[in-house]
GROMACS .gro file of C-alpha atoms in nm:
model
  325
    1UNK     CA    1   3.456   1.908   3.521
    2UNK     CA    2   3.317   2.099   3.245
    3UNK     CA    3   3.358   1.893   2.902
    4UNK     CA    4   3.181   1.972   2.569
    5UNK     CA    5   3.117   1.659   2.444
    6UNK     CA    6   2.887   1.483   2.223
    7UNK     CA    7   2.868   1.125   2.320
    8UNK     CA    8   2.590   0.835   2.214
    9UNK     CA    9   2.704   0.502   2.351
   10UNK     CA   10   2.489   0.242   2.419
   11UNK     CA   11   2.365   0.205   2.774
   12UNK     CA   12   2.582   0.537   2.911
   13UNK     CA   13   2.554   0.706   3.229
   14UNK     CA   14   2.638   0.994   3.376
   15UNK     CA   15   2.633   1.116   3.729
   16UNK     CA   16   2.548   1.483   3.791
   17UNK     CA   17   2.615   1.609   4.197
   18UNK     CA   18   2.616   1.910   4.441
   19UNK     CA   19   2.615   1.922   4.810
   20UNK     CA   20   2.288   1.862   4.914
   21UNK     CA   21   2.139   1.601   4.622
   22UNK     CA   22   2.294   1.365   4.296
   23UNK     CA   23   2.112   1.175   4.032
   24UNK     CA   24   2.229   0.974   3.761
   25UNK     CA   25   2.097   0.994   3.383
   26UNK     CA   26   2.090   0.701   3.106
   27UNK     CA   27   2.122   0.775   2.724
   28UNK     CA   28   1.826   0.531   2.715
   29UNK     CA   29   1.541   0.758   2.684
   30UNK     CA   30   1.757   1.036   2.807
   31UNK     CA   31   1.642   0.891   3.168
   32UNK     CA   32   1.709   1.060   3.489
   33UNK     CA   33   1.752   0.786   3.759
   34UNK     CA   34   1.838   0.779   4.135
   35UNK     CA   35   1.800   1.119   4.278
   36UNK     CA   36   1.887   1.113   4.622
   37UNK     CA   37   1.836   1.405   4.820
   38UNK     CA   38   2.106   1.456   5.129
   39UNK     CA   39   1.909   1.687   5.409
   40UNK     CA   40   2.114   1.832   5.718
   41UNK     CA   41   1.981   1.603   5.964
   42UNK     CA   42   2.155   1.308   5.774
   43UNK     CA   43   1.810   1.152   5.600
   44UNK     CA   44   1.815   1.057   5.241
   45UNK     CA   45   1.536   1.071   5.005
   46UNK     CA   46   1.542   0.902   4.705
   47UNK     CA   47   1.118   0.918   4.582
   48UNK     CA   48   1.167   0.786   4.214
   49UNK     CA   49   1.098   0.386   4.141
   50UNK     CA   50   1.366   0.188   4.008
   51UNK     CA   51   1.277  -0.174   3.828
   52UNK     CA   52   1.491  -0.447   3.981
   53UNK     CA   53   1.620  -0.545   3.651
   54UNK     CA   54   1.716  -0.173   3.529
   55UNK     CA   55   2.107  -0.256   3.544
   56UNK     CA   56   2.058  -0.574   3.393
   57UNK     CA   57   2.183  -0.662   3.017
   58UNK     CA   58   1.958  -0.607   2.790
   59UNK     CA   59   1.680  -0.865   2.645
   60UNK     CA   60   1.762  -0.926   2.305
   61UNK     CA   61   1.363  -0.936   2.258
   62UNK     CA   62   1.195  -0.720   2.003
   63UNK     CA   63   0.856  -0.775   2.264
   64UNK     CA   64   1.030  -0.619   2.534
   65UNK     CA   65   1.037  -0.231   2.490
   66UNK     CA   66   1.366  -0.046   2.530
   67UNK     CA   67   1.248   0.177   2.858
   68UNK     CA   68   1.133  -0.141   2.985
   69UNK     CA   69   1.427  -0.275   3.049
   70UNK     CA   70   1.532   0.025   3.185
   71UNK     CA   71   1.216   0.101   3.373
   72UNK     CA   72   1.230   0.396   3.640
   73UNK     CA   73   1.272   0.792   3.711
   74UNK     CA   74   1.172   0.991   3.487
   75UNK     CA   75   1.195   1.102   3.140
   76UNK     CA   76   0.979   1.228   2.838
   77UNK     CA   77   0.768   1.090   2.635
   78UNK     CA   78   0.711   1.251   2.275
   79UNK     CA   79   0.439   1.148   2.130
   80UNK     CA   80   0.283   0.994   2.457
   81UNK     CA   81   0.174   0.643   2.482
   82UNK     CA   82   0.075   0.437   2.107
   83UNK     CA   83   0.068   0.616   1.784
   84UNK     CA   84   0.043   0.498   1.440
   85UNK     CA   85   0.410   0.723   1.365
   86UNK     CA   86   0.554   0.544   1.681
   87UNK     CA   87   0.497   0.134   1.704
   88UNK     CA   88   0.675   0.144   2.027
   89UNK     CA   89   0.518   0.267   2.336
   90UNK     CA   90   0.564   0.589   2.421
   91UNK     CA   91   0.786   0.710   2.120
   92UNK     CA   92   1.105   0.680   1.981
   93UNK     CA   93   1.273   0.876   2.188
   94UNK     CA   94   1.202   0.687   2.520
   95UNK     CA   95   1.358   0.415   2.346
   96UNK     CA   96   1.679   0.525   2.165
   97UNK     CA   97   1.990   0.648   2.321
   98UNK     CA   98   2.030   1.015   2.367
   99UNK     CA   99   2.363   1.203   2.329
  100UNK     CA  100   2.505   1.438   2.552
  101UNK     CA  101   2.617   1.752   2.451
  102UNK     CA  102   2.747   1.941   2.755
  103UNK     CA  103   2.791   1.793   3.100
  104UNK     CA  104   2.933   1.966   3.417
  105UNK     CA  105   2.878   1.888   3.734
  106UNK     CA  106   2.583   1.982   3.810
  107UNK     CA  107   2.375   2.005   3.445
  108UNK     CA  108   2.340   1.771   3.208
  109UNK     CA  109   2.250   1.888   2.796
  110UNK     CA  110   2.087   1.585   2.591
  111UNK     CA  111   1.991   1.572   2.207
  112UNK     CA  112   1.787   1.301   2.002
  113UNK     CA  113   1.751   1.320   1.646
  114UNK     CA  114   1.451   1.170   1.536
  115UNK     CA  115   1.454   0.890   1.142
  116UNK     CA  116   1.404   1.165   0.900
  117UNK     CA  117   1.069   1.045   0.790
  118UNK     CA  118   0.877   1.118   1.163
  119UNK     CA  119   0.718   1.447   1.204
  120UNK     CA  120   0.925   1.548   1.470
  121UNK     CA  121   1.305   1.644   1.387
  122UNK     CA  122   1.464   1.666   1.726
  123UNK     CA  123   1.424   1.682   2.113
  124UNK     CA  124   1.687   1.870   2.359
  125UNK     CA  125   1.662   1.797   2.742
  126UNK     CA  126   1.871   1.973   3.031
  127UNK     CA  127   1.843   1.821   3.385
  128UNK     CA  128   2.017   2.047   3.675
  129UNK     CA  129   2.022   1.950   4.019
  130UNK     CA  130   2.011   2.242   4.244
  131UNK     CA  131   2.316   2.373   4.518
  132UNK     CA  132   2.061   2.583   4.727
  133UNK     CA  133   1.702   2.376   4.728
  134UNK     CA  134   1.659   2.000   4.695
  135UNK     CA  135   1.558   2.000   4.341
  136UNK     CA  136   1.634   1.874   4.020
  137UNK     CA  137   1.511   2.102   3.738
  138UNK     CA  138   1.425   2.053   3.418
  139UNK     CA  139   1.353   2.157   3.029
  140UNK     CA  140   1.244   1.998   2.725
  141UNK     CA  141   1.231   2.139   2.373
  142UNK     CA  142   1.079   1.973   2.092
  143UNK     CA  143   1.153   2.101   1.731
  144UNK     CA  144   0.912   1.970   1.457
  145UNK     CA  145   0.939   1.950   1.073
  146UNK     CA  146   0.605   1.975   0.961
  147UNK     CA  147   0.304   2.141   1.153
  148UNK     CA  148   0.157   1.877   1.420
  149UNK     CA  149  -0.066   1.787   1.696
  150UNK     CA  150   0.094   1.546   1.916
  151UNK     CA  151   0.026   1.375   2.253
  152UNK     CA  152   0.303   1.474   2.492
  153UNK     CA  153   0.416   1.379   2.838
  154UNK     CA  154   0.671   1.345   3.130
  155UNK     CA  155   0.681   1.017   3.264
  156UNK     CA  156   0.787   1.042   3.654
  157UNK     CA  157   0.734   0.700   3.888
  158UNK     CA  158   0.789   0.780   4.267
  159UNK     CA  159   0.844   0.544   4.478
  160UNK     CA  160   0.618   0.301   4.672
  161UNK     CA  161   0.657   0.140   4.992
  162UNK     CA  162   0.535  -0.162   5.065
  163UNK     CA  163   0.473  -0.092   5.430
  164UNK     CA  164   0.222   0.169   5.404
  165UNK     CA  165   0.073   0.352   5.077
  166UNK     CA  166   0.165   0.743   4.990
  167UNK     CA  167  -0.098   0.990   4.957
  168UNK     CA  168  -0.118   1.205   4.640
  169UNK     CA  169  -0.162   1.566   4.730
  170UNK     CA  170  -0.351   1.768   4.422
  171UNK     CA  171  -0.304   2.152   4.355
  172UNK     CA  172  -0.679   2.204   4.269
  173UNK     CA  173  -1.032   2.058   4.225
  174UNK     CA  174  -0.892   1.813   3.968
  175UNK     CA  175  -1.130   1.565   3.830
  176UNK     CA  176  -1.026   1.247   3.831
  177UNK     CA  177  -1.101   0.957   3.609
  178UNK     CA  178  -1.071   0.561   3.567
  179UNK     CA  179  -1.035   0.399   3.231
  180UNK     CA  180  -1.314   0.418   3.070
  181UNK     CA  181  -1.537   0.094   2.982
  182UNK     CA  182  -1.439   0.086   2.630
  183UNK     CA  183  -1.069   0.078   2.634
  184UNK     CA  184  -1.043  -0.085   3.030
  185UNK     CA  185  -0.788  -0.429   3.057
  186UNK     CA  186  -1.007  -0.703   3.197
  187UNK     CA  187  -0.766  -0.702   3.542
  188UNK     CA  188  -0.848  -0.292   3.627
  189UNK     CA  189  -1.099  -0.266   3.965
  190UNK     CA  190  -1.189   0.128   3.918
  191UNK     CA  191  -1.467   0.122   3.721
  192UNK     CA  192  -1.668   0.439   3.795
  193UNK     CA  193  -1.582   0.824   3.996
  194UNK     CA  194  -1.762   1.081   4.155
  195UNK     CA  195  -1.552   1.397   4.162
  196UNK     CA  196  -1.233   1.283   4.346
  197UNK     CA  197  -1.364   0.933   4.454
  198UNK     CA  198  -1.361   0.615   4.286
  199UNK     CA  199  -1.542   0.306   4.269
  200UNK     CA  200  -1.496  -0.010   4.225
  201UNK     CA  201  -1.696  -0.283   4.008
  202UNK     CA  202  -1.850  -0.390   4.339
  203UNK     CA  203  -1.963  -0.027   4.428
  204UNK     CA  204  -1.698   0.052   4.718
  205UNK     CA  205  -1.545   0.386   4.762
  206UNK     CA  206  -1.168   0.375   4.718
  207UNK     CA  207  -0.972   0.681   4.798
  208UNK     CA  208  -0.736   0.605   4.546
  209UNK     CA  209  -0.569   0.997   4.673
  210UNK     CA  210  -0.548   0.826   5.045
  211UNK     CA  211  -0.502   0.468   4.983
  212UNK     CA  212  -0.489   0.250   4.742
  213UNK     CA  213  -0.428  -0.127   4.961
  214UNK     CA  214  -0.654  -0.399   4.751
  215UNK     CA  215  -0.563  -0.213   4.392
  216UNK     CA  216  -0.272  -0.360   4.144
  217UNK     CA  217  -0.281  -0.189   3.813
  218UNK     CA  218  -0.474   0.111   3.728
  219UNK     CA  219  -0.480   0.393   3.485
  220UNK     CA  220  -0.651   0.673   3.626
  221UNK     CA  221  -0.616   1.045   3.465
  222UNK     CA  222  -0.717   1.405   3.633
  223UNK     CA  223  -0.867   1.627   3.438
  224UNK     CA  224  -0.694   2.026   3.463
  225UNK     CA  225  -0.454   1.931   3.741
  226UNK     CA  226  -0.307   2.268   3.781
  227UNK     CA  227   0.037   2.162   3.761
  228UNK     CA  228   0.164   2.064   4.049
  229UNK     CA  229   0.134   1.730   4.253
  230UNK     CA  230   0.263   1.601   4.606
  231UNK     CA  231   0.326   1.234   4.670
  232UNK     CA  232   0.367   1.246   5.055
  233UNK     CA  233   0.569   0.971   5.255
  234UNK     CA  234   0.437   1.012   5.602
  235UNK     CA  235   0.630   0.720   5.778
  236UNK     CA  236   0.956   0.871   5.639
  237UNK     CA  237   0.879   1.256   5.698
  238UNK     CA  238   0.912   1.382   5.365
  239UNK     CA  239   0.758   1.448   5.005
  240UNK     CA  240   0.807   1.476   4.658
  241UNK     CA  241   0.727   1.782   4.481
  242UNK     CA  242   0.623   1.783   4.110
  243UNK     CA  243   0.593   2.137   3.923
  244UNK     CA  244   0.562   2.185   3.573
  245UNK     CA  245   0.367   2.443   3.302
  246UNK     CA  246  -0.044   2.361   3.337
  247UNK     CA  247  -0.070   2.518   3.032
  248UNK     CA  248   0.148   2.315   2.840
  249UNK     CA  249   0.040   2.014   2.999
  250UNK     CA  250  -0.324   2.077   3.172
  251UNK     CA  251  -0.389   1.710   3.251
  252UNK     CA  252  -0.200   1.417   3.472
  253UNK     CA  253  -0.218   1.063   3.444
  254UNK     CA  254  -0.152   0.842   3.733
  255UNK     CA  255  -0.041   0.508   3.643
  256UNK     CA  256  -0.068   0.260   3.963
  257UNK     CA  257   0.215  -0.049   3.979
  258UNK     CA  258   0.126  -0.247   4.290
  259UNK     CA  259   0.288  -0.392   4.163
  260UNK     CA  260   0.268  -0.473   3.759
  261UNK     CA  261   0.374  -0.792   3.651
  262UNK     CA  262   0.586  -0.755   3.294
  263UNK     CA  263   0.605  -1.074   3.107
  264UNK     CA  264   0.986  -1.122   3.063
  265UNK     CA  265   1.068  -0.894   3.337
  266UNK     CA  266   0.932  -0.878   3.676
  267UNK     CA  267   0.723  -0.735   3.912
  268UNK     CA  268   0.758  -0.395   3.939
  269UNK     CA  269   0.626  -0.124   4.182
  270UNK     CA  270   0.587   0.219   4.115
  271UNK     CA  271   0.343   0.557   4.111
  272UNK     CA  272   0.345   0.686   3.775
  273UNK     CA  273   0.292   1.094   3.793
  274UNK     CA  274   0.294   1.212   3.456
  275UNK     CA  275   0.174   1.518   3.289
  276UNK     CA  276   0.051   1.521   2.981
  277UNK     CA  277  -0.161   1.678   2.700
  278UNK     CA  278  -0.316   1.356   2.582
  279UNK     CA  279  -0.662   1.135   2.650
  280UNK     CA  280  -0.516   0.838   2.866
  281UNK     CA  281  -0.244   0.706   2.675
  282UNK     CA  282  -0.478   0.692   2.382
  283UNK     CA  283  -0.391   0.985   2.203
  284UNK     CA  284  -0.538   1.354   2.111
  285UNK     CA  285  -0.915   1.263   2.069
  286UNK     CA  286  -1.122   1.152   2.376
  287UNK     CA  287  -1.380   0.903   2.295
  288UNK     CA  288  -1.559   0.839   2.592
  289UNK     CA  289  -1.611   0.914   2.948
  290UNK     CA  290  -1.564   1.275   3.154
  291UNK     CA  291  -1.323   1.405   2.906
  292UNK     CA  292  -1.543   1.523   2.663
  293UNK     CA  293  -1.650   1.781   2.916
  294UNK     CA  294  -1.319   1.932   3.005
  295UNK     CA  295  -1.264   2.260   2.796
  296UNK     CA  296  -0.860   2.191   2.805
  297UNK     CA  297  -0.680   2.034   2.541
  298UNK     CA  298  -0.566   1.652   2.497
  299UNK     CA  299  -0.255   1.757   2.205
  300UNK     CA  300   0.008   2.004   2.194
  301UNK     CA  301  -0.008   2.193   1.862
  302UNK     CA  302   0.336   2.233   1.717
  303UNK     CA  303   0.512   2.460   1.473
  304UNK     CA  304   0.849   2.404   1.280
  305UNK     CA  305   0.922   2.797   1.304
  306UNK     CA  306   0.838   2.758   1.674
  307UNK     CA  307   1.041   2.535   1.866
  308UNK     CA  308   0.799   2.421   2.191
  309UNK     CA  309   0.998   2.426   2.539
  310UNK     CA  310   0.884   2.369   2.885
  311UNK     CA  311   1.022   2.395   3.209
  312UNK     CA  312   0.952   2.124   3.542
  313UNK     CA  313   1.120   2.036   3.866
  314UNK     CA  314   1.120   1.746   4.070
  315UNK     CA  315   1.186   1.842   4.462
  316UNK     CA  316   1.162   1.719   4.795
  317UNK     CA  317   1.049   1.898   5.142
  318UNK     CA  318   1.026   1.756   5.512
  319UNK     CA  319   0.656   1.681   5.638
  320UNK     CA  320   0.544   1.574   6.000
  321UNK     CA  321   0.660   1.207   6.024
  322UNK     CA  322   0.357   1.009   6.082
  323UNK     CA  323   0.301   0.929   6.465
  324UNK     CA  324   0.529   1.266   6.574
  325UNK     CA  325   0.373   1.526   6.751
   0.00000   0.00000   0.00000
């Protein structure tokens, strides 16, 4: 199969596949969903979240936001989280249909034009999953009509058992942060950090890297996270690999579903690992808290003569099952 084709149908799919891993994207959001990694031994990983109700019709409620309702796996987010341009979370683009341009069997080519009066014009996307390593790679490209700084991110939710938590695996000394006072929901229990540990209001030490049993929703963001981040599943052997460009995205926020209740929807559980160049989900300018010490930026700066592109991957690799020796 090898079409040129330039489709934008509501609610479309399309399956990419090679020997050794598949994964399915949405036009929603330009969404890639259910990677399943095939290893020789016969195991299959599939590490991204999937909402219950993500195959469901649609809500015809203008409350409900469009990724909601097809919440799961990964996709970007341009500008991230609220803006005054953008009234729905997380941009238009994570909630309008994408078209394909290109598909064969194993890459995918997306495009989203953006209304004519936002500042950005157009996003591409390509999604690849690999023949020789269990990966799925990645680009995004982001072409802008006027000069800009935006908040951007990638919006990846692994999986979460309910058995027994995953532990988050981070490339460097990353600082890490909760929400800070000012802007924290009344139902968020991190209230304070010291380097890589949390607290909570009571004054207990939560590892949130280790284990995170007691917690339900938190926002919690690391400060230069170097660019890549593990989430290890030690009862099922294996992990999930996340790569991407520290330089185009120095920061990572980790949103915690465990689960999140959405009104209209469901519970949902999920780990949120999402890079980004943004305070929180509050935009370019940090207000308060640790952030104000980090020398790295919280926007991208953007160009029209100088389309912005970045490369990421999402793989998987076998660990030491927990209790093997």
């Amino acid at each position: 199969m090898d079409d040129s084709i330039e489709t934008c149908k509501d609610n479309a799919k399309w399956t990419l596949s090679s020997a050794i891993c598949t994964a399915e994207v949405r036009s929603l959001g330009g969404m890639l969903q259910n990677v399943h990694f095939l290893f020789a031994n016969g195991d299959t990983f599939a590490p991204l979240a999937q909402a219950d109700w993500a195959d469901d019709a649609p809500k015809e409620d203008r409350e409900i936001a469009p990724h909601l309702q097809r919440l799961g796996g990964e996709w970007p987010c341009v500008p991230f989280g609220t803006s005054p341009s953008d009234p729905q979370h997380h941009g238009y683009a994570s909630n309008a249909h994408w078209r394909c341009t290109h598909q064969s069997q194993r890459r995918i080519e997306l495009v989203i034009d953006f209304p004519k009066s936002h500042v950005v014009s157009q996003l591409r996307r390509t999604i690849e999953v690999s023949e020789e390593a269990h990966r799925v790679d990645c680009s995004l490209s982001i072409i802008v009509r006027n000069a800009c700084e935006l908040p951007i991110g990638l919006h990846p939710i692994f999986r979460l058992p309910t058995d027994a938590p995953v532990h988050i695996v981070l490339e460097n000394s990353t600082l890490l942060e909760p929400m800070p006072a000012e802007i924290r929901p009344p139902n968020f229990q991190l209230v304070a950090a010291e380097g890589r540990m949390l607290f909570g209001a009571d004054g207990q030490e939560i590892d949130f890297l280790q284990g995170y049993t007691g917690l339900s929703t938190e926002l919690v963001q690391g400060y230069d996270a170097g660019g890549k981040v593990a989430v290890e599943y030690p009862q099922e052997g294996k992990k999930a690999v996340l790569q991407w460009d520290e330089n185009a995205l120095p920061h990572c926020l980790f949103w915690l579903a465990n689960p999140h209740q959405f009104e209209h929807l469901g519970a949902f559980r999920g780990l949120g690992v999402e890079p980004i160049s943004s305070w929180f989900d509050r935009g370019t300018k940090p207000l308060f808290g640790a952030a104000k010490g980090s020398p790295r930026p919280f926007g991208v700066k953007l160009k029209p003569s100088e389309p912005w592109s970045m490369d990421y991957s999402i793989s998987a690799e076998t660990i030491l099952m927990q209790g093997a020796e």
